[in-house]
Amino acid sequence: MELKTLLFTLASTVPLIKGETVLGVYIFSRHGDRTPKALAPANLTSLGADEVFDSGSYYRNRYIASDSSSPIFRLSRDIAVASQMTVTSPVDTVLQNSAQAFMQGLYPPVGTLSTQELANDTSVEAPLDGYQYIPINAVSTASSNTNSEDNEWLQGGSGCGNAMVSSNNYFISSEYLATYDETTSFYSDLLPVINSTFDADEANFKNAYTIFDYINVATIHNQTIPSSDLLTNETLLQLKVLANIHEWNLAYNASDKIRAVAGSTLAAQVVQQLNSTLTGKSKQPLGIQFGAYASFMSFFGLAQLPAVSADFTGVVDYASTMAFELVTNATNVSTSNYPSTSDISVRFLFANGTAAENEPQAYPLFGRSDTLTPWTTFAEEMAKISIGDTAAWCTACGNSTGVCASSTTGSDSSSSDANAASTSENGISLPVAGVIGALVTLVVVLGVETLVYFLAGLKLVKKATLAHAAASSGATGGAAGVKA
Ligand SMILES: *[C@@H]1O[C@H](CO)[C@@H](O)[C@H](O)[C@H]1NC(C)=O
Ligand SMILES: *[C@@H]1O[C@H](CO)[C@@H](O)[C@H](O)[C@H]1NC(C)=O
Ligand SMILES: *[C@@H]1O[C@H](CO)[C@@H](O)[C@H](O)[C@H]1NC(C)=O
Ligand SMILES: *[C@@H]1O[C@H](CO)[C@@H](O)[C@H](O)[C@H]1NC(C)=O
Ligand SMILES: *[C@@H]1O[C@H](CO)[C@@H](O)[C@H](O)[C@H]1NC(C)=O
Ligand SMILES: *[C@@H]1O[C@H](CO)[C@@H](O)[C@H](O)[C@H]1NC(C)=O
Ligand SMILES: *[C@@H]1O[C@H](CO)[C@@H](O)[C@H](O)[C@H]1NC(C)=O
Ligand SMILES: *[C@@H]1O[C@H](CO)[C@@H](O)[C@H](O)[C@H]1NC(C)=O
Ligand SMILES: *[C@@H]1O[C@H](CO)[C@@H](O)[C@H](O)[C@H]1NC(C)=O
Ligand SMILES: *[C@@H]1O[C@H](CO)[C@@H](O)[C@H](O)[C@H]1NC(C)=O
Ligand SMILES: *[C@@H]1O[C@H](CO)[C@@H](O)[C@H](O)[C@H]1NC(C)=O
């Protein structure tokens, strides 16, 4: 009912660029509204599911529906074809559920289109009005298939040594210590609001994000908040600003690029997927990944987006998406007349919050002035900020043991060494997702949130054990603890 109206409105607001063909797209999305991290485990809320579903519906109207404004070349309109897309998410219920809701918006139930005739003339419609089952590749389950290079990334993702050191350095930086000192009374004055969850010695800038998050969730969901008179608009804004400073500095430092390893692995994955779209003449034109706001921030920093607007140093809203469109003005595009790379550009779009309510806007990357980047330039610029395979990851992270022992010596002929080689040749999408998930773990678990995890009774020991178990058995768990 309401949905129909919404879809209609959306369709009419999508800008149309005449003559352009979209050859493929990569979308990276944050999860929708959820319960606070401080009260783990966090869950996607109904509101959150609506946000990502509506975002998926927006992209359906932009790229997929039969009357879409920018239909993607060779992408199936109504019936989702698994081989045409890769959808990934770390193993995390909020992110996995968000990915599912998004895909439902993108490829809604097909009703009678799912009807099939049996030998005895009976027709059968699929359950739930022809609901479509779209696989969401979970990083940790990838290790259970035969493609064992995924294991390496999964393990590698369990800790990038230099990035951990870098992020932890923020907590001893003069910037951090100054902000901490300046805000002691600001946070302690808020204790009446947060004291059911935070102790007095936790009410400080070290927990800037979790305190902001806890109060932000309450302002959305709780009809009554203790001492809510303390939460003036000015205070709420200050909470957000401080949380943004805190998270930005954990995710990116211009003079210490390894801190942004999440953005580097994402950059590699985007190029790898878009490149395979092009080499396959759009046989697989759609890549979608769900991940954390920290990955957005790390990528924004590396792609020089803060030069476009300081807003890019803020935590993105729930259900935010960035999209990388492969576009061409070449005419008469077909598989036998596929445009050459010199005729193809990348358009970067960002929607702050659900795309249904926040029309994605195009922004220039890498300090350029044009919002379109020629494909070859895009690939070159992304290569400068990318970490794209196990060996590069080990070198950048300064790790030389465990999974990195074989990839750095290069001399032994063990199976894992062979796997490392095939990783860089054959593609890295799932493993890279693992590293992204792991960076989130790194930033979130090893950084600020240690305290919160203890509060929630979720000991870090458990996380370490899981990671260790993954490392030794190749079982699931490397991405455990990912919270976004
Ligand atoms: C999330 O869901 C789990 C399982 O239903 C529940 O135990 C937990 O309390 C929920 N978390 C919050 C913050 O509501
Ligand atoms: C037709 O075959 C299906 C599957 O074997 C069965 O469930 C159904 O009852 C059959 N219908 C008739 C009319 O025999
Ligand atoms: C990388 O090194 C760090 C620091 O020594 C360590 O904590 C982490 O577990 C290592 N990661 C891997 C994948 O071996
Ligand atoms: C950024 O990195 C530089 C070089 O490592 C360091 O001196 C500085 O304190 C860092 N800044 C922050 C905010 O972490
Ligand atoms: C939280 O603060 C309020 C107001 O200062 C106080 O009445 C209450 O007892 C405190 N609760 C806890 C658990 O400390
Ligand atoms: C909001 O409500 C939840 C559930 O009742 C509660 O756990 C949480 O402490 C409340 N938050 C605030 C800031 O009052
Ligand atoms: C606080 O912000 C809300 C929402 O932006 C607005 O409706 C309200 O008028 C503001 N209150 C004051 C006192 O400025
Ligand atoms: C794209 O893939 C082809 C074939 O695997 C490879 O030769 C080429 O270097 C890749 N280009 C980029 C920019 O990654
Ligand atoms: C997105 O919105 C949030 C406010 O909700 C803001 O802090 C952040 O800077 C915005 N980011 C961009 C890129 O506009
Ligand atoms: C295609 O041409 C239009 C009109 O000149 C222009 O606005 C658009 O940016 C072009 N797109 C590409 C991918 O070159
Ligand atoms: C478009 O391409 C097809 C082959 O894919 C060709 O037969 C046709 O003549 C072309 N049309 C134009 C207008 O170039």
XYZ file of C-alpha atoms and ligand atoms in Angstrom:
638
model
C 0.000 0.000 0.000
C 2.299 2.700 1.245
C 5.122 0.910 -0.442
C 3.539 1.364 -3.842
C 3.319 5.099 -3.358
C 6.888 5.172 -2.167
C 8.144 3.247 -5.153
C 6.281 5.543 -7.484
C 7.791 8.624 -5.861
C 11.235 7.112 -5.999
C 10.996 6.234 -9.633
C 10.067 9.764 -10.547
C 12.970 11.339 -8.680
C 15.744 9.242 -10.172
C 17.738 11.477 -12.504
C 18.053 10.228 -16.019
C 21.210 10.739 -18.003
C 20.241 10.269 -21.615
C 22.308 7.949 -23.701
C 24.303 6.503 -20.836
C 24.531 2.787 -20.272
C 25.371 1.397 -16.851
C 27.610 -1.620 -17.365
C 27.854 -2.593 -13.739
C 27.711 -1.322 -10.195
C 29.270 -1.999 -6.817
C 27.291 -0.997 -3.733
C 28.668 -0.878 -0.204
C 26.043 -0.402 2.491
C 25.819 0.148 6.218
C 23.175 -1.738 8.206
C 19.864 -0.178 9.245
C 18.731 1.071 12.659
C 19.723 -1.301 15.453
C 19.780 -1.610 19.226
C 22.773 -0.045 20.996
C 26.179 -1.659 21.004
C 26.376 -1.098 24.724
C 23.563 -3.616 25.209
C 25.077 -6.486 23.226
C 24.084 -8.453 21.269
C 22.828 -5.712 18.981
C 19.836 -6.515 16.797
C 18.464 -4.993 13.632
C 15.166 -3.258 14.496
C 11.999 -3.188 12.396
C 12.806 0.412 11.581
C 16.276 -0.693 10.495
C 14.904 -3.439 8.277
C 12.598 -0.883 6.643
C 15.518 1.462 6.030
C 17.647 -1.093 4.206
C 14.623 -2.563 2.418
C 13.678 0.916 1.158
C 17.271 1.485 0.123
C 17.155 -1.772 -1.850
C 13.867 -0.606 -3.428
C 15.518 2.652 -4.415
C 18.317 0.830 -6.194
C 15.784 -1.498 -7.798
C 14.074 1.555 -9.278
C 17.355 3.030 -10.361
C 18.967 -0.042 -11.883
C 16.720 -3.061 -12.166
C 12.963 -2.562 -12.526
C 11.595 -2.751 -16.052
C 10.978 1.001 -15.991
C 14.209 1.844 -14.158
C 16.029 5.042 -15.001
C 19.477 3.498 -15.458
C 19.009 -0.193 -16.194
C 22.150 -2.253 -15.735
C 23.262 -3.954 -18.922
C 22.657 -7.738 -18.826
C 21.185 -7.748 -15.318
C 17.997 -9.768 -14.887
C 14.957 -7.557 -14.209
C 12.624 -9.532 -11.996
C 14.042 -12.959 -11.300
C 17.307 -12.710 -9.408
C 20.056 -14.719 -11.101
C 22.681 -15.631 -8.537
C 25.519 -15.843 -11.052
C 24.980 -12.189 -12.002
C 25.829 -10.870 -8.560
C 28.030 -11.275 -5.542
C 26.542 -10.308 -2.209
C 28.773 -10.417 0.849
C 28.600 -9.560 4.502
C 30.691 -10.364 7.547
C 29.221 -12.906 9.928
C 27.192 -10.579 12.071
C 23.453 -10.755 12.540
C 22.851 -7.024 12.111
C 24.816 -6.914 8.859
C 23.582 -10.238 7.502
C 19.954 -9.389 8.235
C 20.411 -5.969 6.686
C 21.813 -7.555 3.544
C 18.801 -9.850 3.323
C 16.311 -7.028 3.755
C 18.162 -4.962 1.160
C 18.054 -7.840 -1.326
C 14.316 -8.206 -0.727
C 13.917 -4.595 -1.781
C 16.172 -5.142 -4.773
C 14.504 -8.358 -5.908
C 11.059 -8.590 -4.281
C 8.874 -11.717 -4.438
C 7.832 -12.515 -8.000
C 4.394 -14.003 -7.291
C 3.097 -16.005 -10.231
C 6.393 -15.616 -12.091
C 7.619 -18.363 -9.783
C 4.808 -20.688 -10.855
C 5.943 -23.947 -12.414
C 3.989 -26.761 -14.093
C 4.474 -30.313 -12.867
C 4.268 -33.474 -14.958
C 0.750 -34.107 -13.716
C -0.447 -30.638 -14.848
C -0.475 -29.136 -11.368
C 1.009 -25.659 -11.098
C 2.994 -24.717 -8.022
C 3.921 -21.261 -6.802
C 6.960 -20.800 -4.552
C 6.312 -19.966 -0.873
C 5.877 -16.428 0.449
C 4.430 -15.133 -2.810
C 7.436 -16.224 -4.806
C 10.071 -14.988 -2.381
C 13.545 -14.983 -3.917
C 16.437 -16.675 -2.183
C 19.582 -14.703 -2.782
C 22.757 -16.121 -1.266
C 24.581 -13.723 1.046
C 28.147 -14.950 1.144
C 29.354 -14.980 4.684
C 33.040 -14.584 5.025
C 33.570 -17.206 7.644
C 31.612 -19.901 5.877
C 33.780 -19.417 2.830
C 36.497 -21.289 4.674
C 34.442 -24.447 4.662
C 34.456 -24.682 0.889
C 37.356 -26.010 -1.091
C 38.597 -22.587 -2.043
C 41.069 -22.506 0.778
C 42.685 -19.194 0.016
C 39.656 -17.774 1.709
C 41.011 -19.256 4.893
C 44.129 -17.269 4.572
C 42.304 -14.023 4.318
C 40.030 -14.982 7.103
C 42.959 -15.666 9.371
C 44.859 -12.698 8.065
C 41.808 -10.657 8.864
C 41.922 -11.687 12.467
C 44.546 -9.086 13.128
C 46.597 -6.623 11.098
C 49.461 -5.908 13.462
C 50.427 -2.453 12.205
C 46.819 -1.288 11.991
C 46.204 -2.332 15.585
C 49.264 -0.442 16.723
C 48.241 2.562 14.627
C 44.700 2.758 15.947
C 45.921 2.302 19.500
C 48.358 5.141 18.946
C 45.393 7.447 18.707
C 44.779 6.873 22.401
C 48.181 8.261 23.283
C 48.140 11.124 20.768
C 48.110 14.708 22.006
C 44.857 15.305 20.079
C 43.138 12.514 21.946
C 44.467 13.490 25.365
C 43.491 17.127 24.841
C 39.949 16.250 23.809
C 39.693 13.808 26.685
C 40.629 16.500 29.182
C 38.364 19.119 27.661
C 35.336 16.862 27.824
C 35.557 15.274 31.267
C 32.779 17.359 32.783
C 30.671 17.137 29.606
C 30.544 13.357 29.931
C 30.315 13.114 33.705
C 27.400 15.574 33.663
C 25.544 13.061 31.489
C 25.836 10.274 34.050
C 22.218 10.589 35.212
C 21.190 9.702 31.640
C 23.550 6.794 31.132
C 24.340 5.444 34.595
C 22.212 2.324 34.221
C 24.714 1.163 31.625
C 27.933 3.164 32.092
C 29.911 3.516 35.326
C 31.291 6.862 36.405
C 34.791 5.912 35.263
C 33.441 5.021 31.829
C 31.709 8.343 31.258
C 34.483 9.955 29.254
C 35.772 10.552 25.745
C 37.302 7.073 25.562
C 33.711 5.846 25.106
C 32.624 8.725 22.886
C 31.064 6.469 20.281
C 29.306 3.985 22.561
C 27.856 6.746 24.715
C 26.652 8.656 21.643
C 25.268 5.418 20.224
C 23.453 4.495 23.429
C 21.798 7.904 23.679
C 21.118 8.137 19.952
C 19.291 4.806 20.004
C 17.308 5.961 23.031
C 16.235 9.178 21.302
C 14.834 7.025 18.487
C 13.251 4.261 20.574
C 12.701 5.229 24.232
C 9.647 7.231 25.145
C 11.217 8.063 28.473
C 14.880 8.680 29.084
C 16.157 9.338 32.617
C 17.082 12.997 33.145
C 16.204 13.674 29.534
C 16.182 17.393 30.312
C 19.980 17.154 30.137
C 19.752 16.162 26.473
C 19.406 19.578 24.888
C 19.876 19.869 21.144
C 23.277 21.368 21.817
C 24.308 18.418 23.994
C 23.077 15.909 21.432
C 25.041 17.678 18.730
C 28.147 17.741 20.895
C 27.818 14.011 21.550
C 27.697 13.399 17.816
C 30.605 15.690 17.027
C 32.798 14.043 19.657
C 31.851 10.559 18.482
C 32.730 11.570 14.922
C 36.154 12.841 15.984
C 36.820 9.660 17.921
C 35.792 7.262 15.152
C 37.409 9.233 12.366
C 40.751 9.138 14.122
C 40.537 5.403 14.677
C 39.676 4.822 11.016
C 42.054 7.171 9.231
C 45.258 9.125 9.735
C 46.719 10.936 6.732
C 50.293 10.279 7.817
C 49.733 6.664 8.843
C 47.810 4.978 6.026
C 47.770 1.462 7.481
C 45.153 2.670 9.946
C 42.764 2.742 6.986
C 43.425 -0.899 6.059
C 39.641 -1.466 5.904
C 39.369 1.147 3.166
C 42.376 -0.327 1.374
C 40.915 -3.804 1.225
C 37.548 -2.394 0.176
C 39.207 -0.395 -2.615
C 40.880 -3.569 -3.881
C 37.617 -5.426 -3.802
C 35.701 -2.730 -5.666
C 38.242 -2.656 -8.491
C 38.463 -6.411 -8.637
C 34.689 -6.778 -8.960
C 34.251 -3.932 -11.463
C 37.174 -5.230 -13.489
C 35.680 -8.670 -13.648
C 32.411 -7.074 -14.727
C 34.270 -5.456 -17.617
C 36.374 -8.454 -18.598
C 33.213 -10.585 -18.540
C 31.298 -8.014 -20.620
C 28.857 -7.467 -17.771
C 28.188 -11.151 -17.236
C 28.335 -10.404 -13.515
C 27.422 -6.731 -13.296
C 26.390 -6.406 -9.645
C 28.479 -6.453 -6.473
C 26.973 -5.675 -3.091
C 28.628 -5.703 0.280
C 27.433 -4.854 3.741
C 29.912 -3.503 6.242
C 30.586 -1.060 8.989
C 30.791 2.712 9.110
C 34.507 2.399 9.842
C 35.053 1.024 6.337
C 33.251 4.042 4.887
C 35.455 6.383 6.903
C 38.703 4.654 6.009
C 37.758 4.676 2.350
C 36.616 8.324 2.445
C 39.966 9.324 3.884
C 41.965 7.385 1.316
C 39.823 8.674 -1.577
C 40.349 12.283 -0.401
C 36.667 12.917 0.091
C 37.168 15.136 3.178
C 38.633 17.667 0.728
C 35.211 17.783 -0.931
C 33.373 18.204 2.360
C 34.340 17.877 6.009
C 31.068 15.967 6.361
C 32.950 12.922 5.110
C 34.750 12.760 8.449
C 31.430 12.040 10.195
C 29.960 8.620 10.943
C 27.518 7.859 8.123
C 23.866 7.349 9.026
C 22.193 3.958 9.177
C 21.598 2.280 5.792
C 23.986 4.654 4.031
C 25.296 3.425 0.714
C 28.105 4.234 -1.617
C 27.811 3.084 -5.194
C 30.442 2.831 -7.909
C 28.780 2.899 -11.322
C 30.543 1.778 -14.472
C 29.058 4.055 -17.120
C 29.548 4.695 -20.806
C 28.127 6.949 -23.494
C 29.029 4.440 -26.173
C 26.055 3.643 -28.406
C 24.516 0.327 -29.350
C 26.131 -1.513 -26.449
C 25.947 -5.289 -26.754
C 28.233 -8.169 -25.896
C 29.558 -8.157 -29.434
C 29.885 -4.380 -29.376
C 31.096 -3.914 -25.810
C 32.678 -0.506 -25.182
C 36.434 -0.312 -24.861
C 37.862 0.688 -21.478
C 38.691 4.148 -22.808
C 34.955 4.754 -23.261
C 34.109 3.717 -19.698
C 34.023 5.870 -16.573
C 33.238 5.373 -12.915
C 30.723 7.547 -11.116
C 30.924 7.541 -7.319
C 27.649 8.085 -5.473
C 26.952 8.397 -1.780
C 23.642 8.429 0.088
C 23.829 9.436 3.747
C 21.082 7.309 5.262
C 18.571 5.163 3.400
C 18.735 5.975 -0.299
C 14.935 6.078 -0.342
C 14.992 9.363 1.557
C 18.441 10.627 0.688
C 18.987 10.640 -3.033
C 22.520 9.428 -3.743
C 24.761 12.302 -4.832
C 27.793 12.098 -7.085
C 31.130 13.224 -5.605
C 34.567 13.540 -7.176
C 37.219 11.129 -5.916
C 40.986 11.493 -5.483
C 40.970 15.287 -5.389
C 39.619 15.513 -8.941
C 36.994 18.041 -9.968
C 34.901 15.758 -12.203
C 32.432 13.334 -10.656
C 33.195 10.948 -13.512
C 36.581 9.235 -13.404
C 37.833 7.455 -16.529
C 38.136 3.739 -15.769
C 41.902 3.561 -16.256
C 42.458 6.585 -14.001
C 40.101 5.108 -11.442
C 41.958 1.786 -11.476
C 45.325 3.551 -11.130
C 44.190 5.764 -8.266
C 42.526 2.873 -6.470
C 45.677 0.783 -6.901
C 47.600 3.427 -4.949
C 45.366 2.945 -1.925
C 44.578 -0.759 -2.308
C 45.764 -3.781 -0.411
C 44.737 -6.583 -2.688
C 46.252 -9.919 -1.751
C 47.672 -11.909 1.108
C 51.306 -11.032 0.469
C 50.578 -7.308 0.270
C 48.461 -7.543 3.370
C 51.201 -9.319 5.325
C 53.780 -6.762 4.277
C 51.549 -3.786 5.049
C 50.510 -5.221 8.378
C 54.041 -6.193 9.336
C 52.866 -9.706 10.077
C 55.244 -12.548 9.373
C 53.893 -15.436 11.393
C 50.884 -17.691 11.002
C 49.270 -17.233 7.637
C 51.932 -14.716 6.703
C 54.820 -17.097 7.319
C 54.309 -18.867 3.997
C 53.346 -15.848 1.928
C 56.420 -13.862 2.913
C 59.078 -16.575 2.696
C 57.843 -17.532 -0.754
C 60.277 -20.444 -0.876
C 58.344 -23.341 0.485
C 55.944 -25.196 -1.704
C 53.278 -25.959 0.847
C 49.696 -25.899 -0.270
C 49.075 -22.671 1.564
C 51.809 -21.010 -0.439
C 50.176 -22.135 -3.640
C 46.912 -20.823 -2.362
C 48.425 -17.457 -1.634
C 49.593 -17.225 -5.218
C 46.236 -18.174 -6.625
C 44.597 -15.588 -4.417
C 46.259 -12.747 -6.210
C 45.613 -14.172 -9.645
C 42.098 -15.344 -9.274
C 40.442 -12.699 -7.239
C 39.912 -11.750 -3.718
C 36.343 -10.764 -3.178
C 35.412 -13.007 -0.294
C 38.744 -12.943 1.445
C 38.896 -9.207 1.206
C 35.504 -8.984 2.770
C 37.008 -10.985 5.585
C 39.688 -8.453 6.105
C 37.159 -5.665 6.096
C 35.136 -7.473 8.681
C 38.257 -8.034 10.648
C 39.272 -4.401 10.548
C 35.918 -3.565 11.914
C 36.643 -6.048 14.623
C 39.990 -4.450 15.102
C 38.754 -0.917 15.345
C 35.715 -1.777 17.310
C 36.880 -4.536 19.574
C 40.488 -3.648 20.118
C 39.843 0.054 20.244
C 37.099 1.763 22.081
C 34.734 -1.026 22.750
C 36.844 -3.230 24.962
C 35.096 -1.833 27.958
C 31.659 -2.341 26.541
C 32.360 -5.929 25.697
C 33.393 -6.517 29.247
C 30.263 -4.808 30.456
C 28.194 -7.058 28.289
C 29.968 -10.055 29.691
C 31.431 -10.811 26.291
C 35.045 -11.240 27.166
C 37.766 -10.421 24.708
C 39.241 -13.756 25.589
C 36.317 -15.273 23.801
C 37.053 -13.319 20.656
C 40.691 -14.278 20.793
C 39.754 -17.882 21.258
C 37.452 -17.738 18.282
C 40.086 -16.159 16.109
C 42.571 -18.718 17.246
C 40.135 -21.505 16.559
C 39.625 -20.148 13.083
C 43.330 -19.910 12.543
C 44.002 -23.446 13.629
C 40.999 -25.224 12.214
C 39.864 -23.056 9.359
C 36.478 -23.038 11.002
C 34.158 -20.098 11.324
C 34.701 -17.256 13.712
C 37.239 -14.943 12.159
C 34.695 -12.269 11.714
C 33.054 -12.859 15.067
C 32.700 -9.776 17.128
C 32.105 -7.568 14.119
C 29.784 -4.871 15.234
C 28.729 -2.005 13.201
C 18.836 -8.867 20.782
O 18.160 -10.099 20.603
C 18.554 -11.083 21.536
C 17.823 -12.356 21.164
O 16.470 -12.098 20.943
C 18.213 -10.627 22.952
O 18.657 -11.590 23.873
C 18.914 -9.298 23.222
O 18.541 -8.805 24.481
C 18.547 -8.301 22.163
N 19.326 -7.085 22.389
C 18.765 -5.918 22.680
C 19.694 -4.796 22.968
O 17.560 -5.767 22.741
C 0.897 -33.671 -8.674
O 2.200 -33.969 -8.193
C 2.553 -33.337 -6.961
C 4.008 -33.676 -6.657
O 4.236 -35.029 -6.749
C 1.619 -33.759 -5.864
O 1.932 -33.084 -4.669
C 0.218 -33.414 -6.270
O -0.696 -33.888 -5.297
C -0.153 -34.044 -7.623
N -1.453 -33.546 -8.040
C -2.397 -34.354 -8.515
C -3.666 -33.700 -8.914
O -2.207 -35.546 -8.591
C 49.586 -10.031 13.210
O 50.420 -9.520 14.240
C 49.715 -9.087 15.402
C 50.721 -8.455 16.328
O 51.824 -9.281 16.497
C 48.997 -10.260 16.021
O 48.264 -9.837 17.140
C 48.041 -10.826 14.993
O 47.392 -11.957 15.511
C 48.795 -11.207 13.731
N 47.845 -11.611 12.736
C 47.972 -12.737 12.074
C 46.943 -12.998 11.053
O 48.856 -13.534 12.296
C 48.678 10.360 13.043
O 49.885 9.708 12.739
C 51.034 10.459 13.097
C 52.238 9.702 12.582
O 52.219 8.382 13.046
C 51.050 10.677 14.601
O 52.147 11.466 14.944
C 49.767 11.377 15.029
O 49.706 11.476 16.429
C 48.567 10.610 14.533
N 47.380 11.346 14.840
C 46.326 10.783 15.426
C 45.179 11.668 15.696
O 46.287 9.601 15.715
C 21.775 7.368 38.262
O 21.681 8.772 38.492
C 20.474 9.166 39.086
C 20.423 10.684 39.118
O 21.630 11.193 39.610
C 20.348 8.537 40.486
O 19.118 8.893 41.062
C 20.434 7.027 40.334
O 20.451 6.418 41.596
C 21.683 6.611 39.586
N 21.609 5.192 39.281
C 22.653 4.397 39.407
C 22.457 2.980 39.020
O 23.728 4.787 39.818
C 16.169 2.714 26.521
O 15.368 1.576 26.751
C 16.101 0.356 26.883
C 15.101 -0.770 26.964
O 14.134 -0.460 27.922
C 17.001 0.437 28.090
O 17.742 -0.753 28.224
C 17.959 1.602 27.891
O 18.763 1.748 29.031
C 17.174 2.889 27.653
N 18.124 3.948 27.329
C 18.137 5.100 27.961
C 19.186 6.088 27.566
O 17.343 5.370 28.840
C 15.677 20.594 18.814
O 15.743 19.928 17.569
C 14.486 19.431 17.140
C 14.703 18.565 15.913
O 15.716 19.062 15.119
C 13.553 20.609 16.894
O 12.304 20.127 16.467
C 13.424 21.403 18.175
O 12.653 22.555 17.940
C 14.769 21.812 18.726
N 14.601 22.382 20.029
C 15.134 23.546 20.387
C 14.887 23.982 21.779
O 15.808 24.195 19.603
C 41.484 -6.749 -14.903
O 41.527 -8.140 -15.127
C 42.414 -8.527 -16.147
C 42.228 -10.013 -16.378
O 42.295 -10.704 -15.182
C 43.833 -8.159 -15.751
O 44.736 -8.514 -16.767
C 43.904 -6.657 -15.509
O 45.166 -6.292 -15.006
C 42.850 -6.234 -14.503
N 42.803 -4.790 -14.430
C 42.752 -4.138 -13.272
C 42.691 -2.674 -13.350
O 42.755 -4.692 -12.187
C 26.082 12.066 7.254
O 25.196 12.505 8.245
C 25.763 12.637 9.531
C 24.707 13.206 10.433
O 23.688 12.347 10.636
C 26.921 13.588 9.517
O 27.552 13.594 10.798
C 27.925 13.168 8.467
O 28.947 14.133 8.418
C 27.234 13.046 7.130
N 28.174 12.592 6.130
C 28.203 13.102 4.889
C 29.247 12.590 3.977
O 27.405 13.912 4.517
C 27.359 11.167 -21.364
O 26.992 12.359 -21.995
C 26.258 13.276 -21.165
C 25.834 14.436 -22.012
O 26.924 14.990 -22.663
C 27.143 13.678 -20.002
O 26.422 14.529 -19.131
C 27.576 12.448 -19.249
O 28.473 12.802 -18.200
C 28.246 11.466 -20.184
N 28.527 10.239 -19.457
C 29.676 9.576 -19.594
C 29.794 8.280 -18.877
O 30.605 9.989 -20.249
C 24.265 -2.458 -33.347
O 25.030 -3.641 -33.184
C 24.553 -4.766 -33.916
C 25.449 -5.940 -33.610
O 25.555 -6.139 -32.220
C 24.550 -4.444 -35.394
O 23.992 -5.519 -36.089
C 23.762 -3.182 -35.665
O 23.884 -2.823 -36.994
C 24.275 -2.042 -34.806
N 23.435 -0.873 -34.958
C 23.945 0.344 -35.118
C 22.957 1.454 -35.269
O 25.141 0.562 -35.098
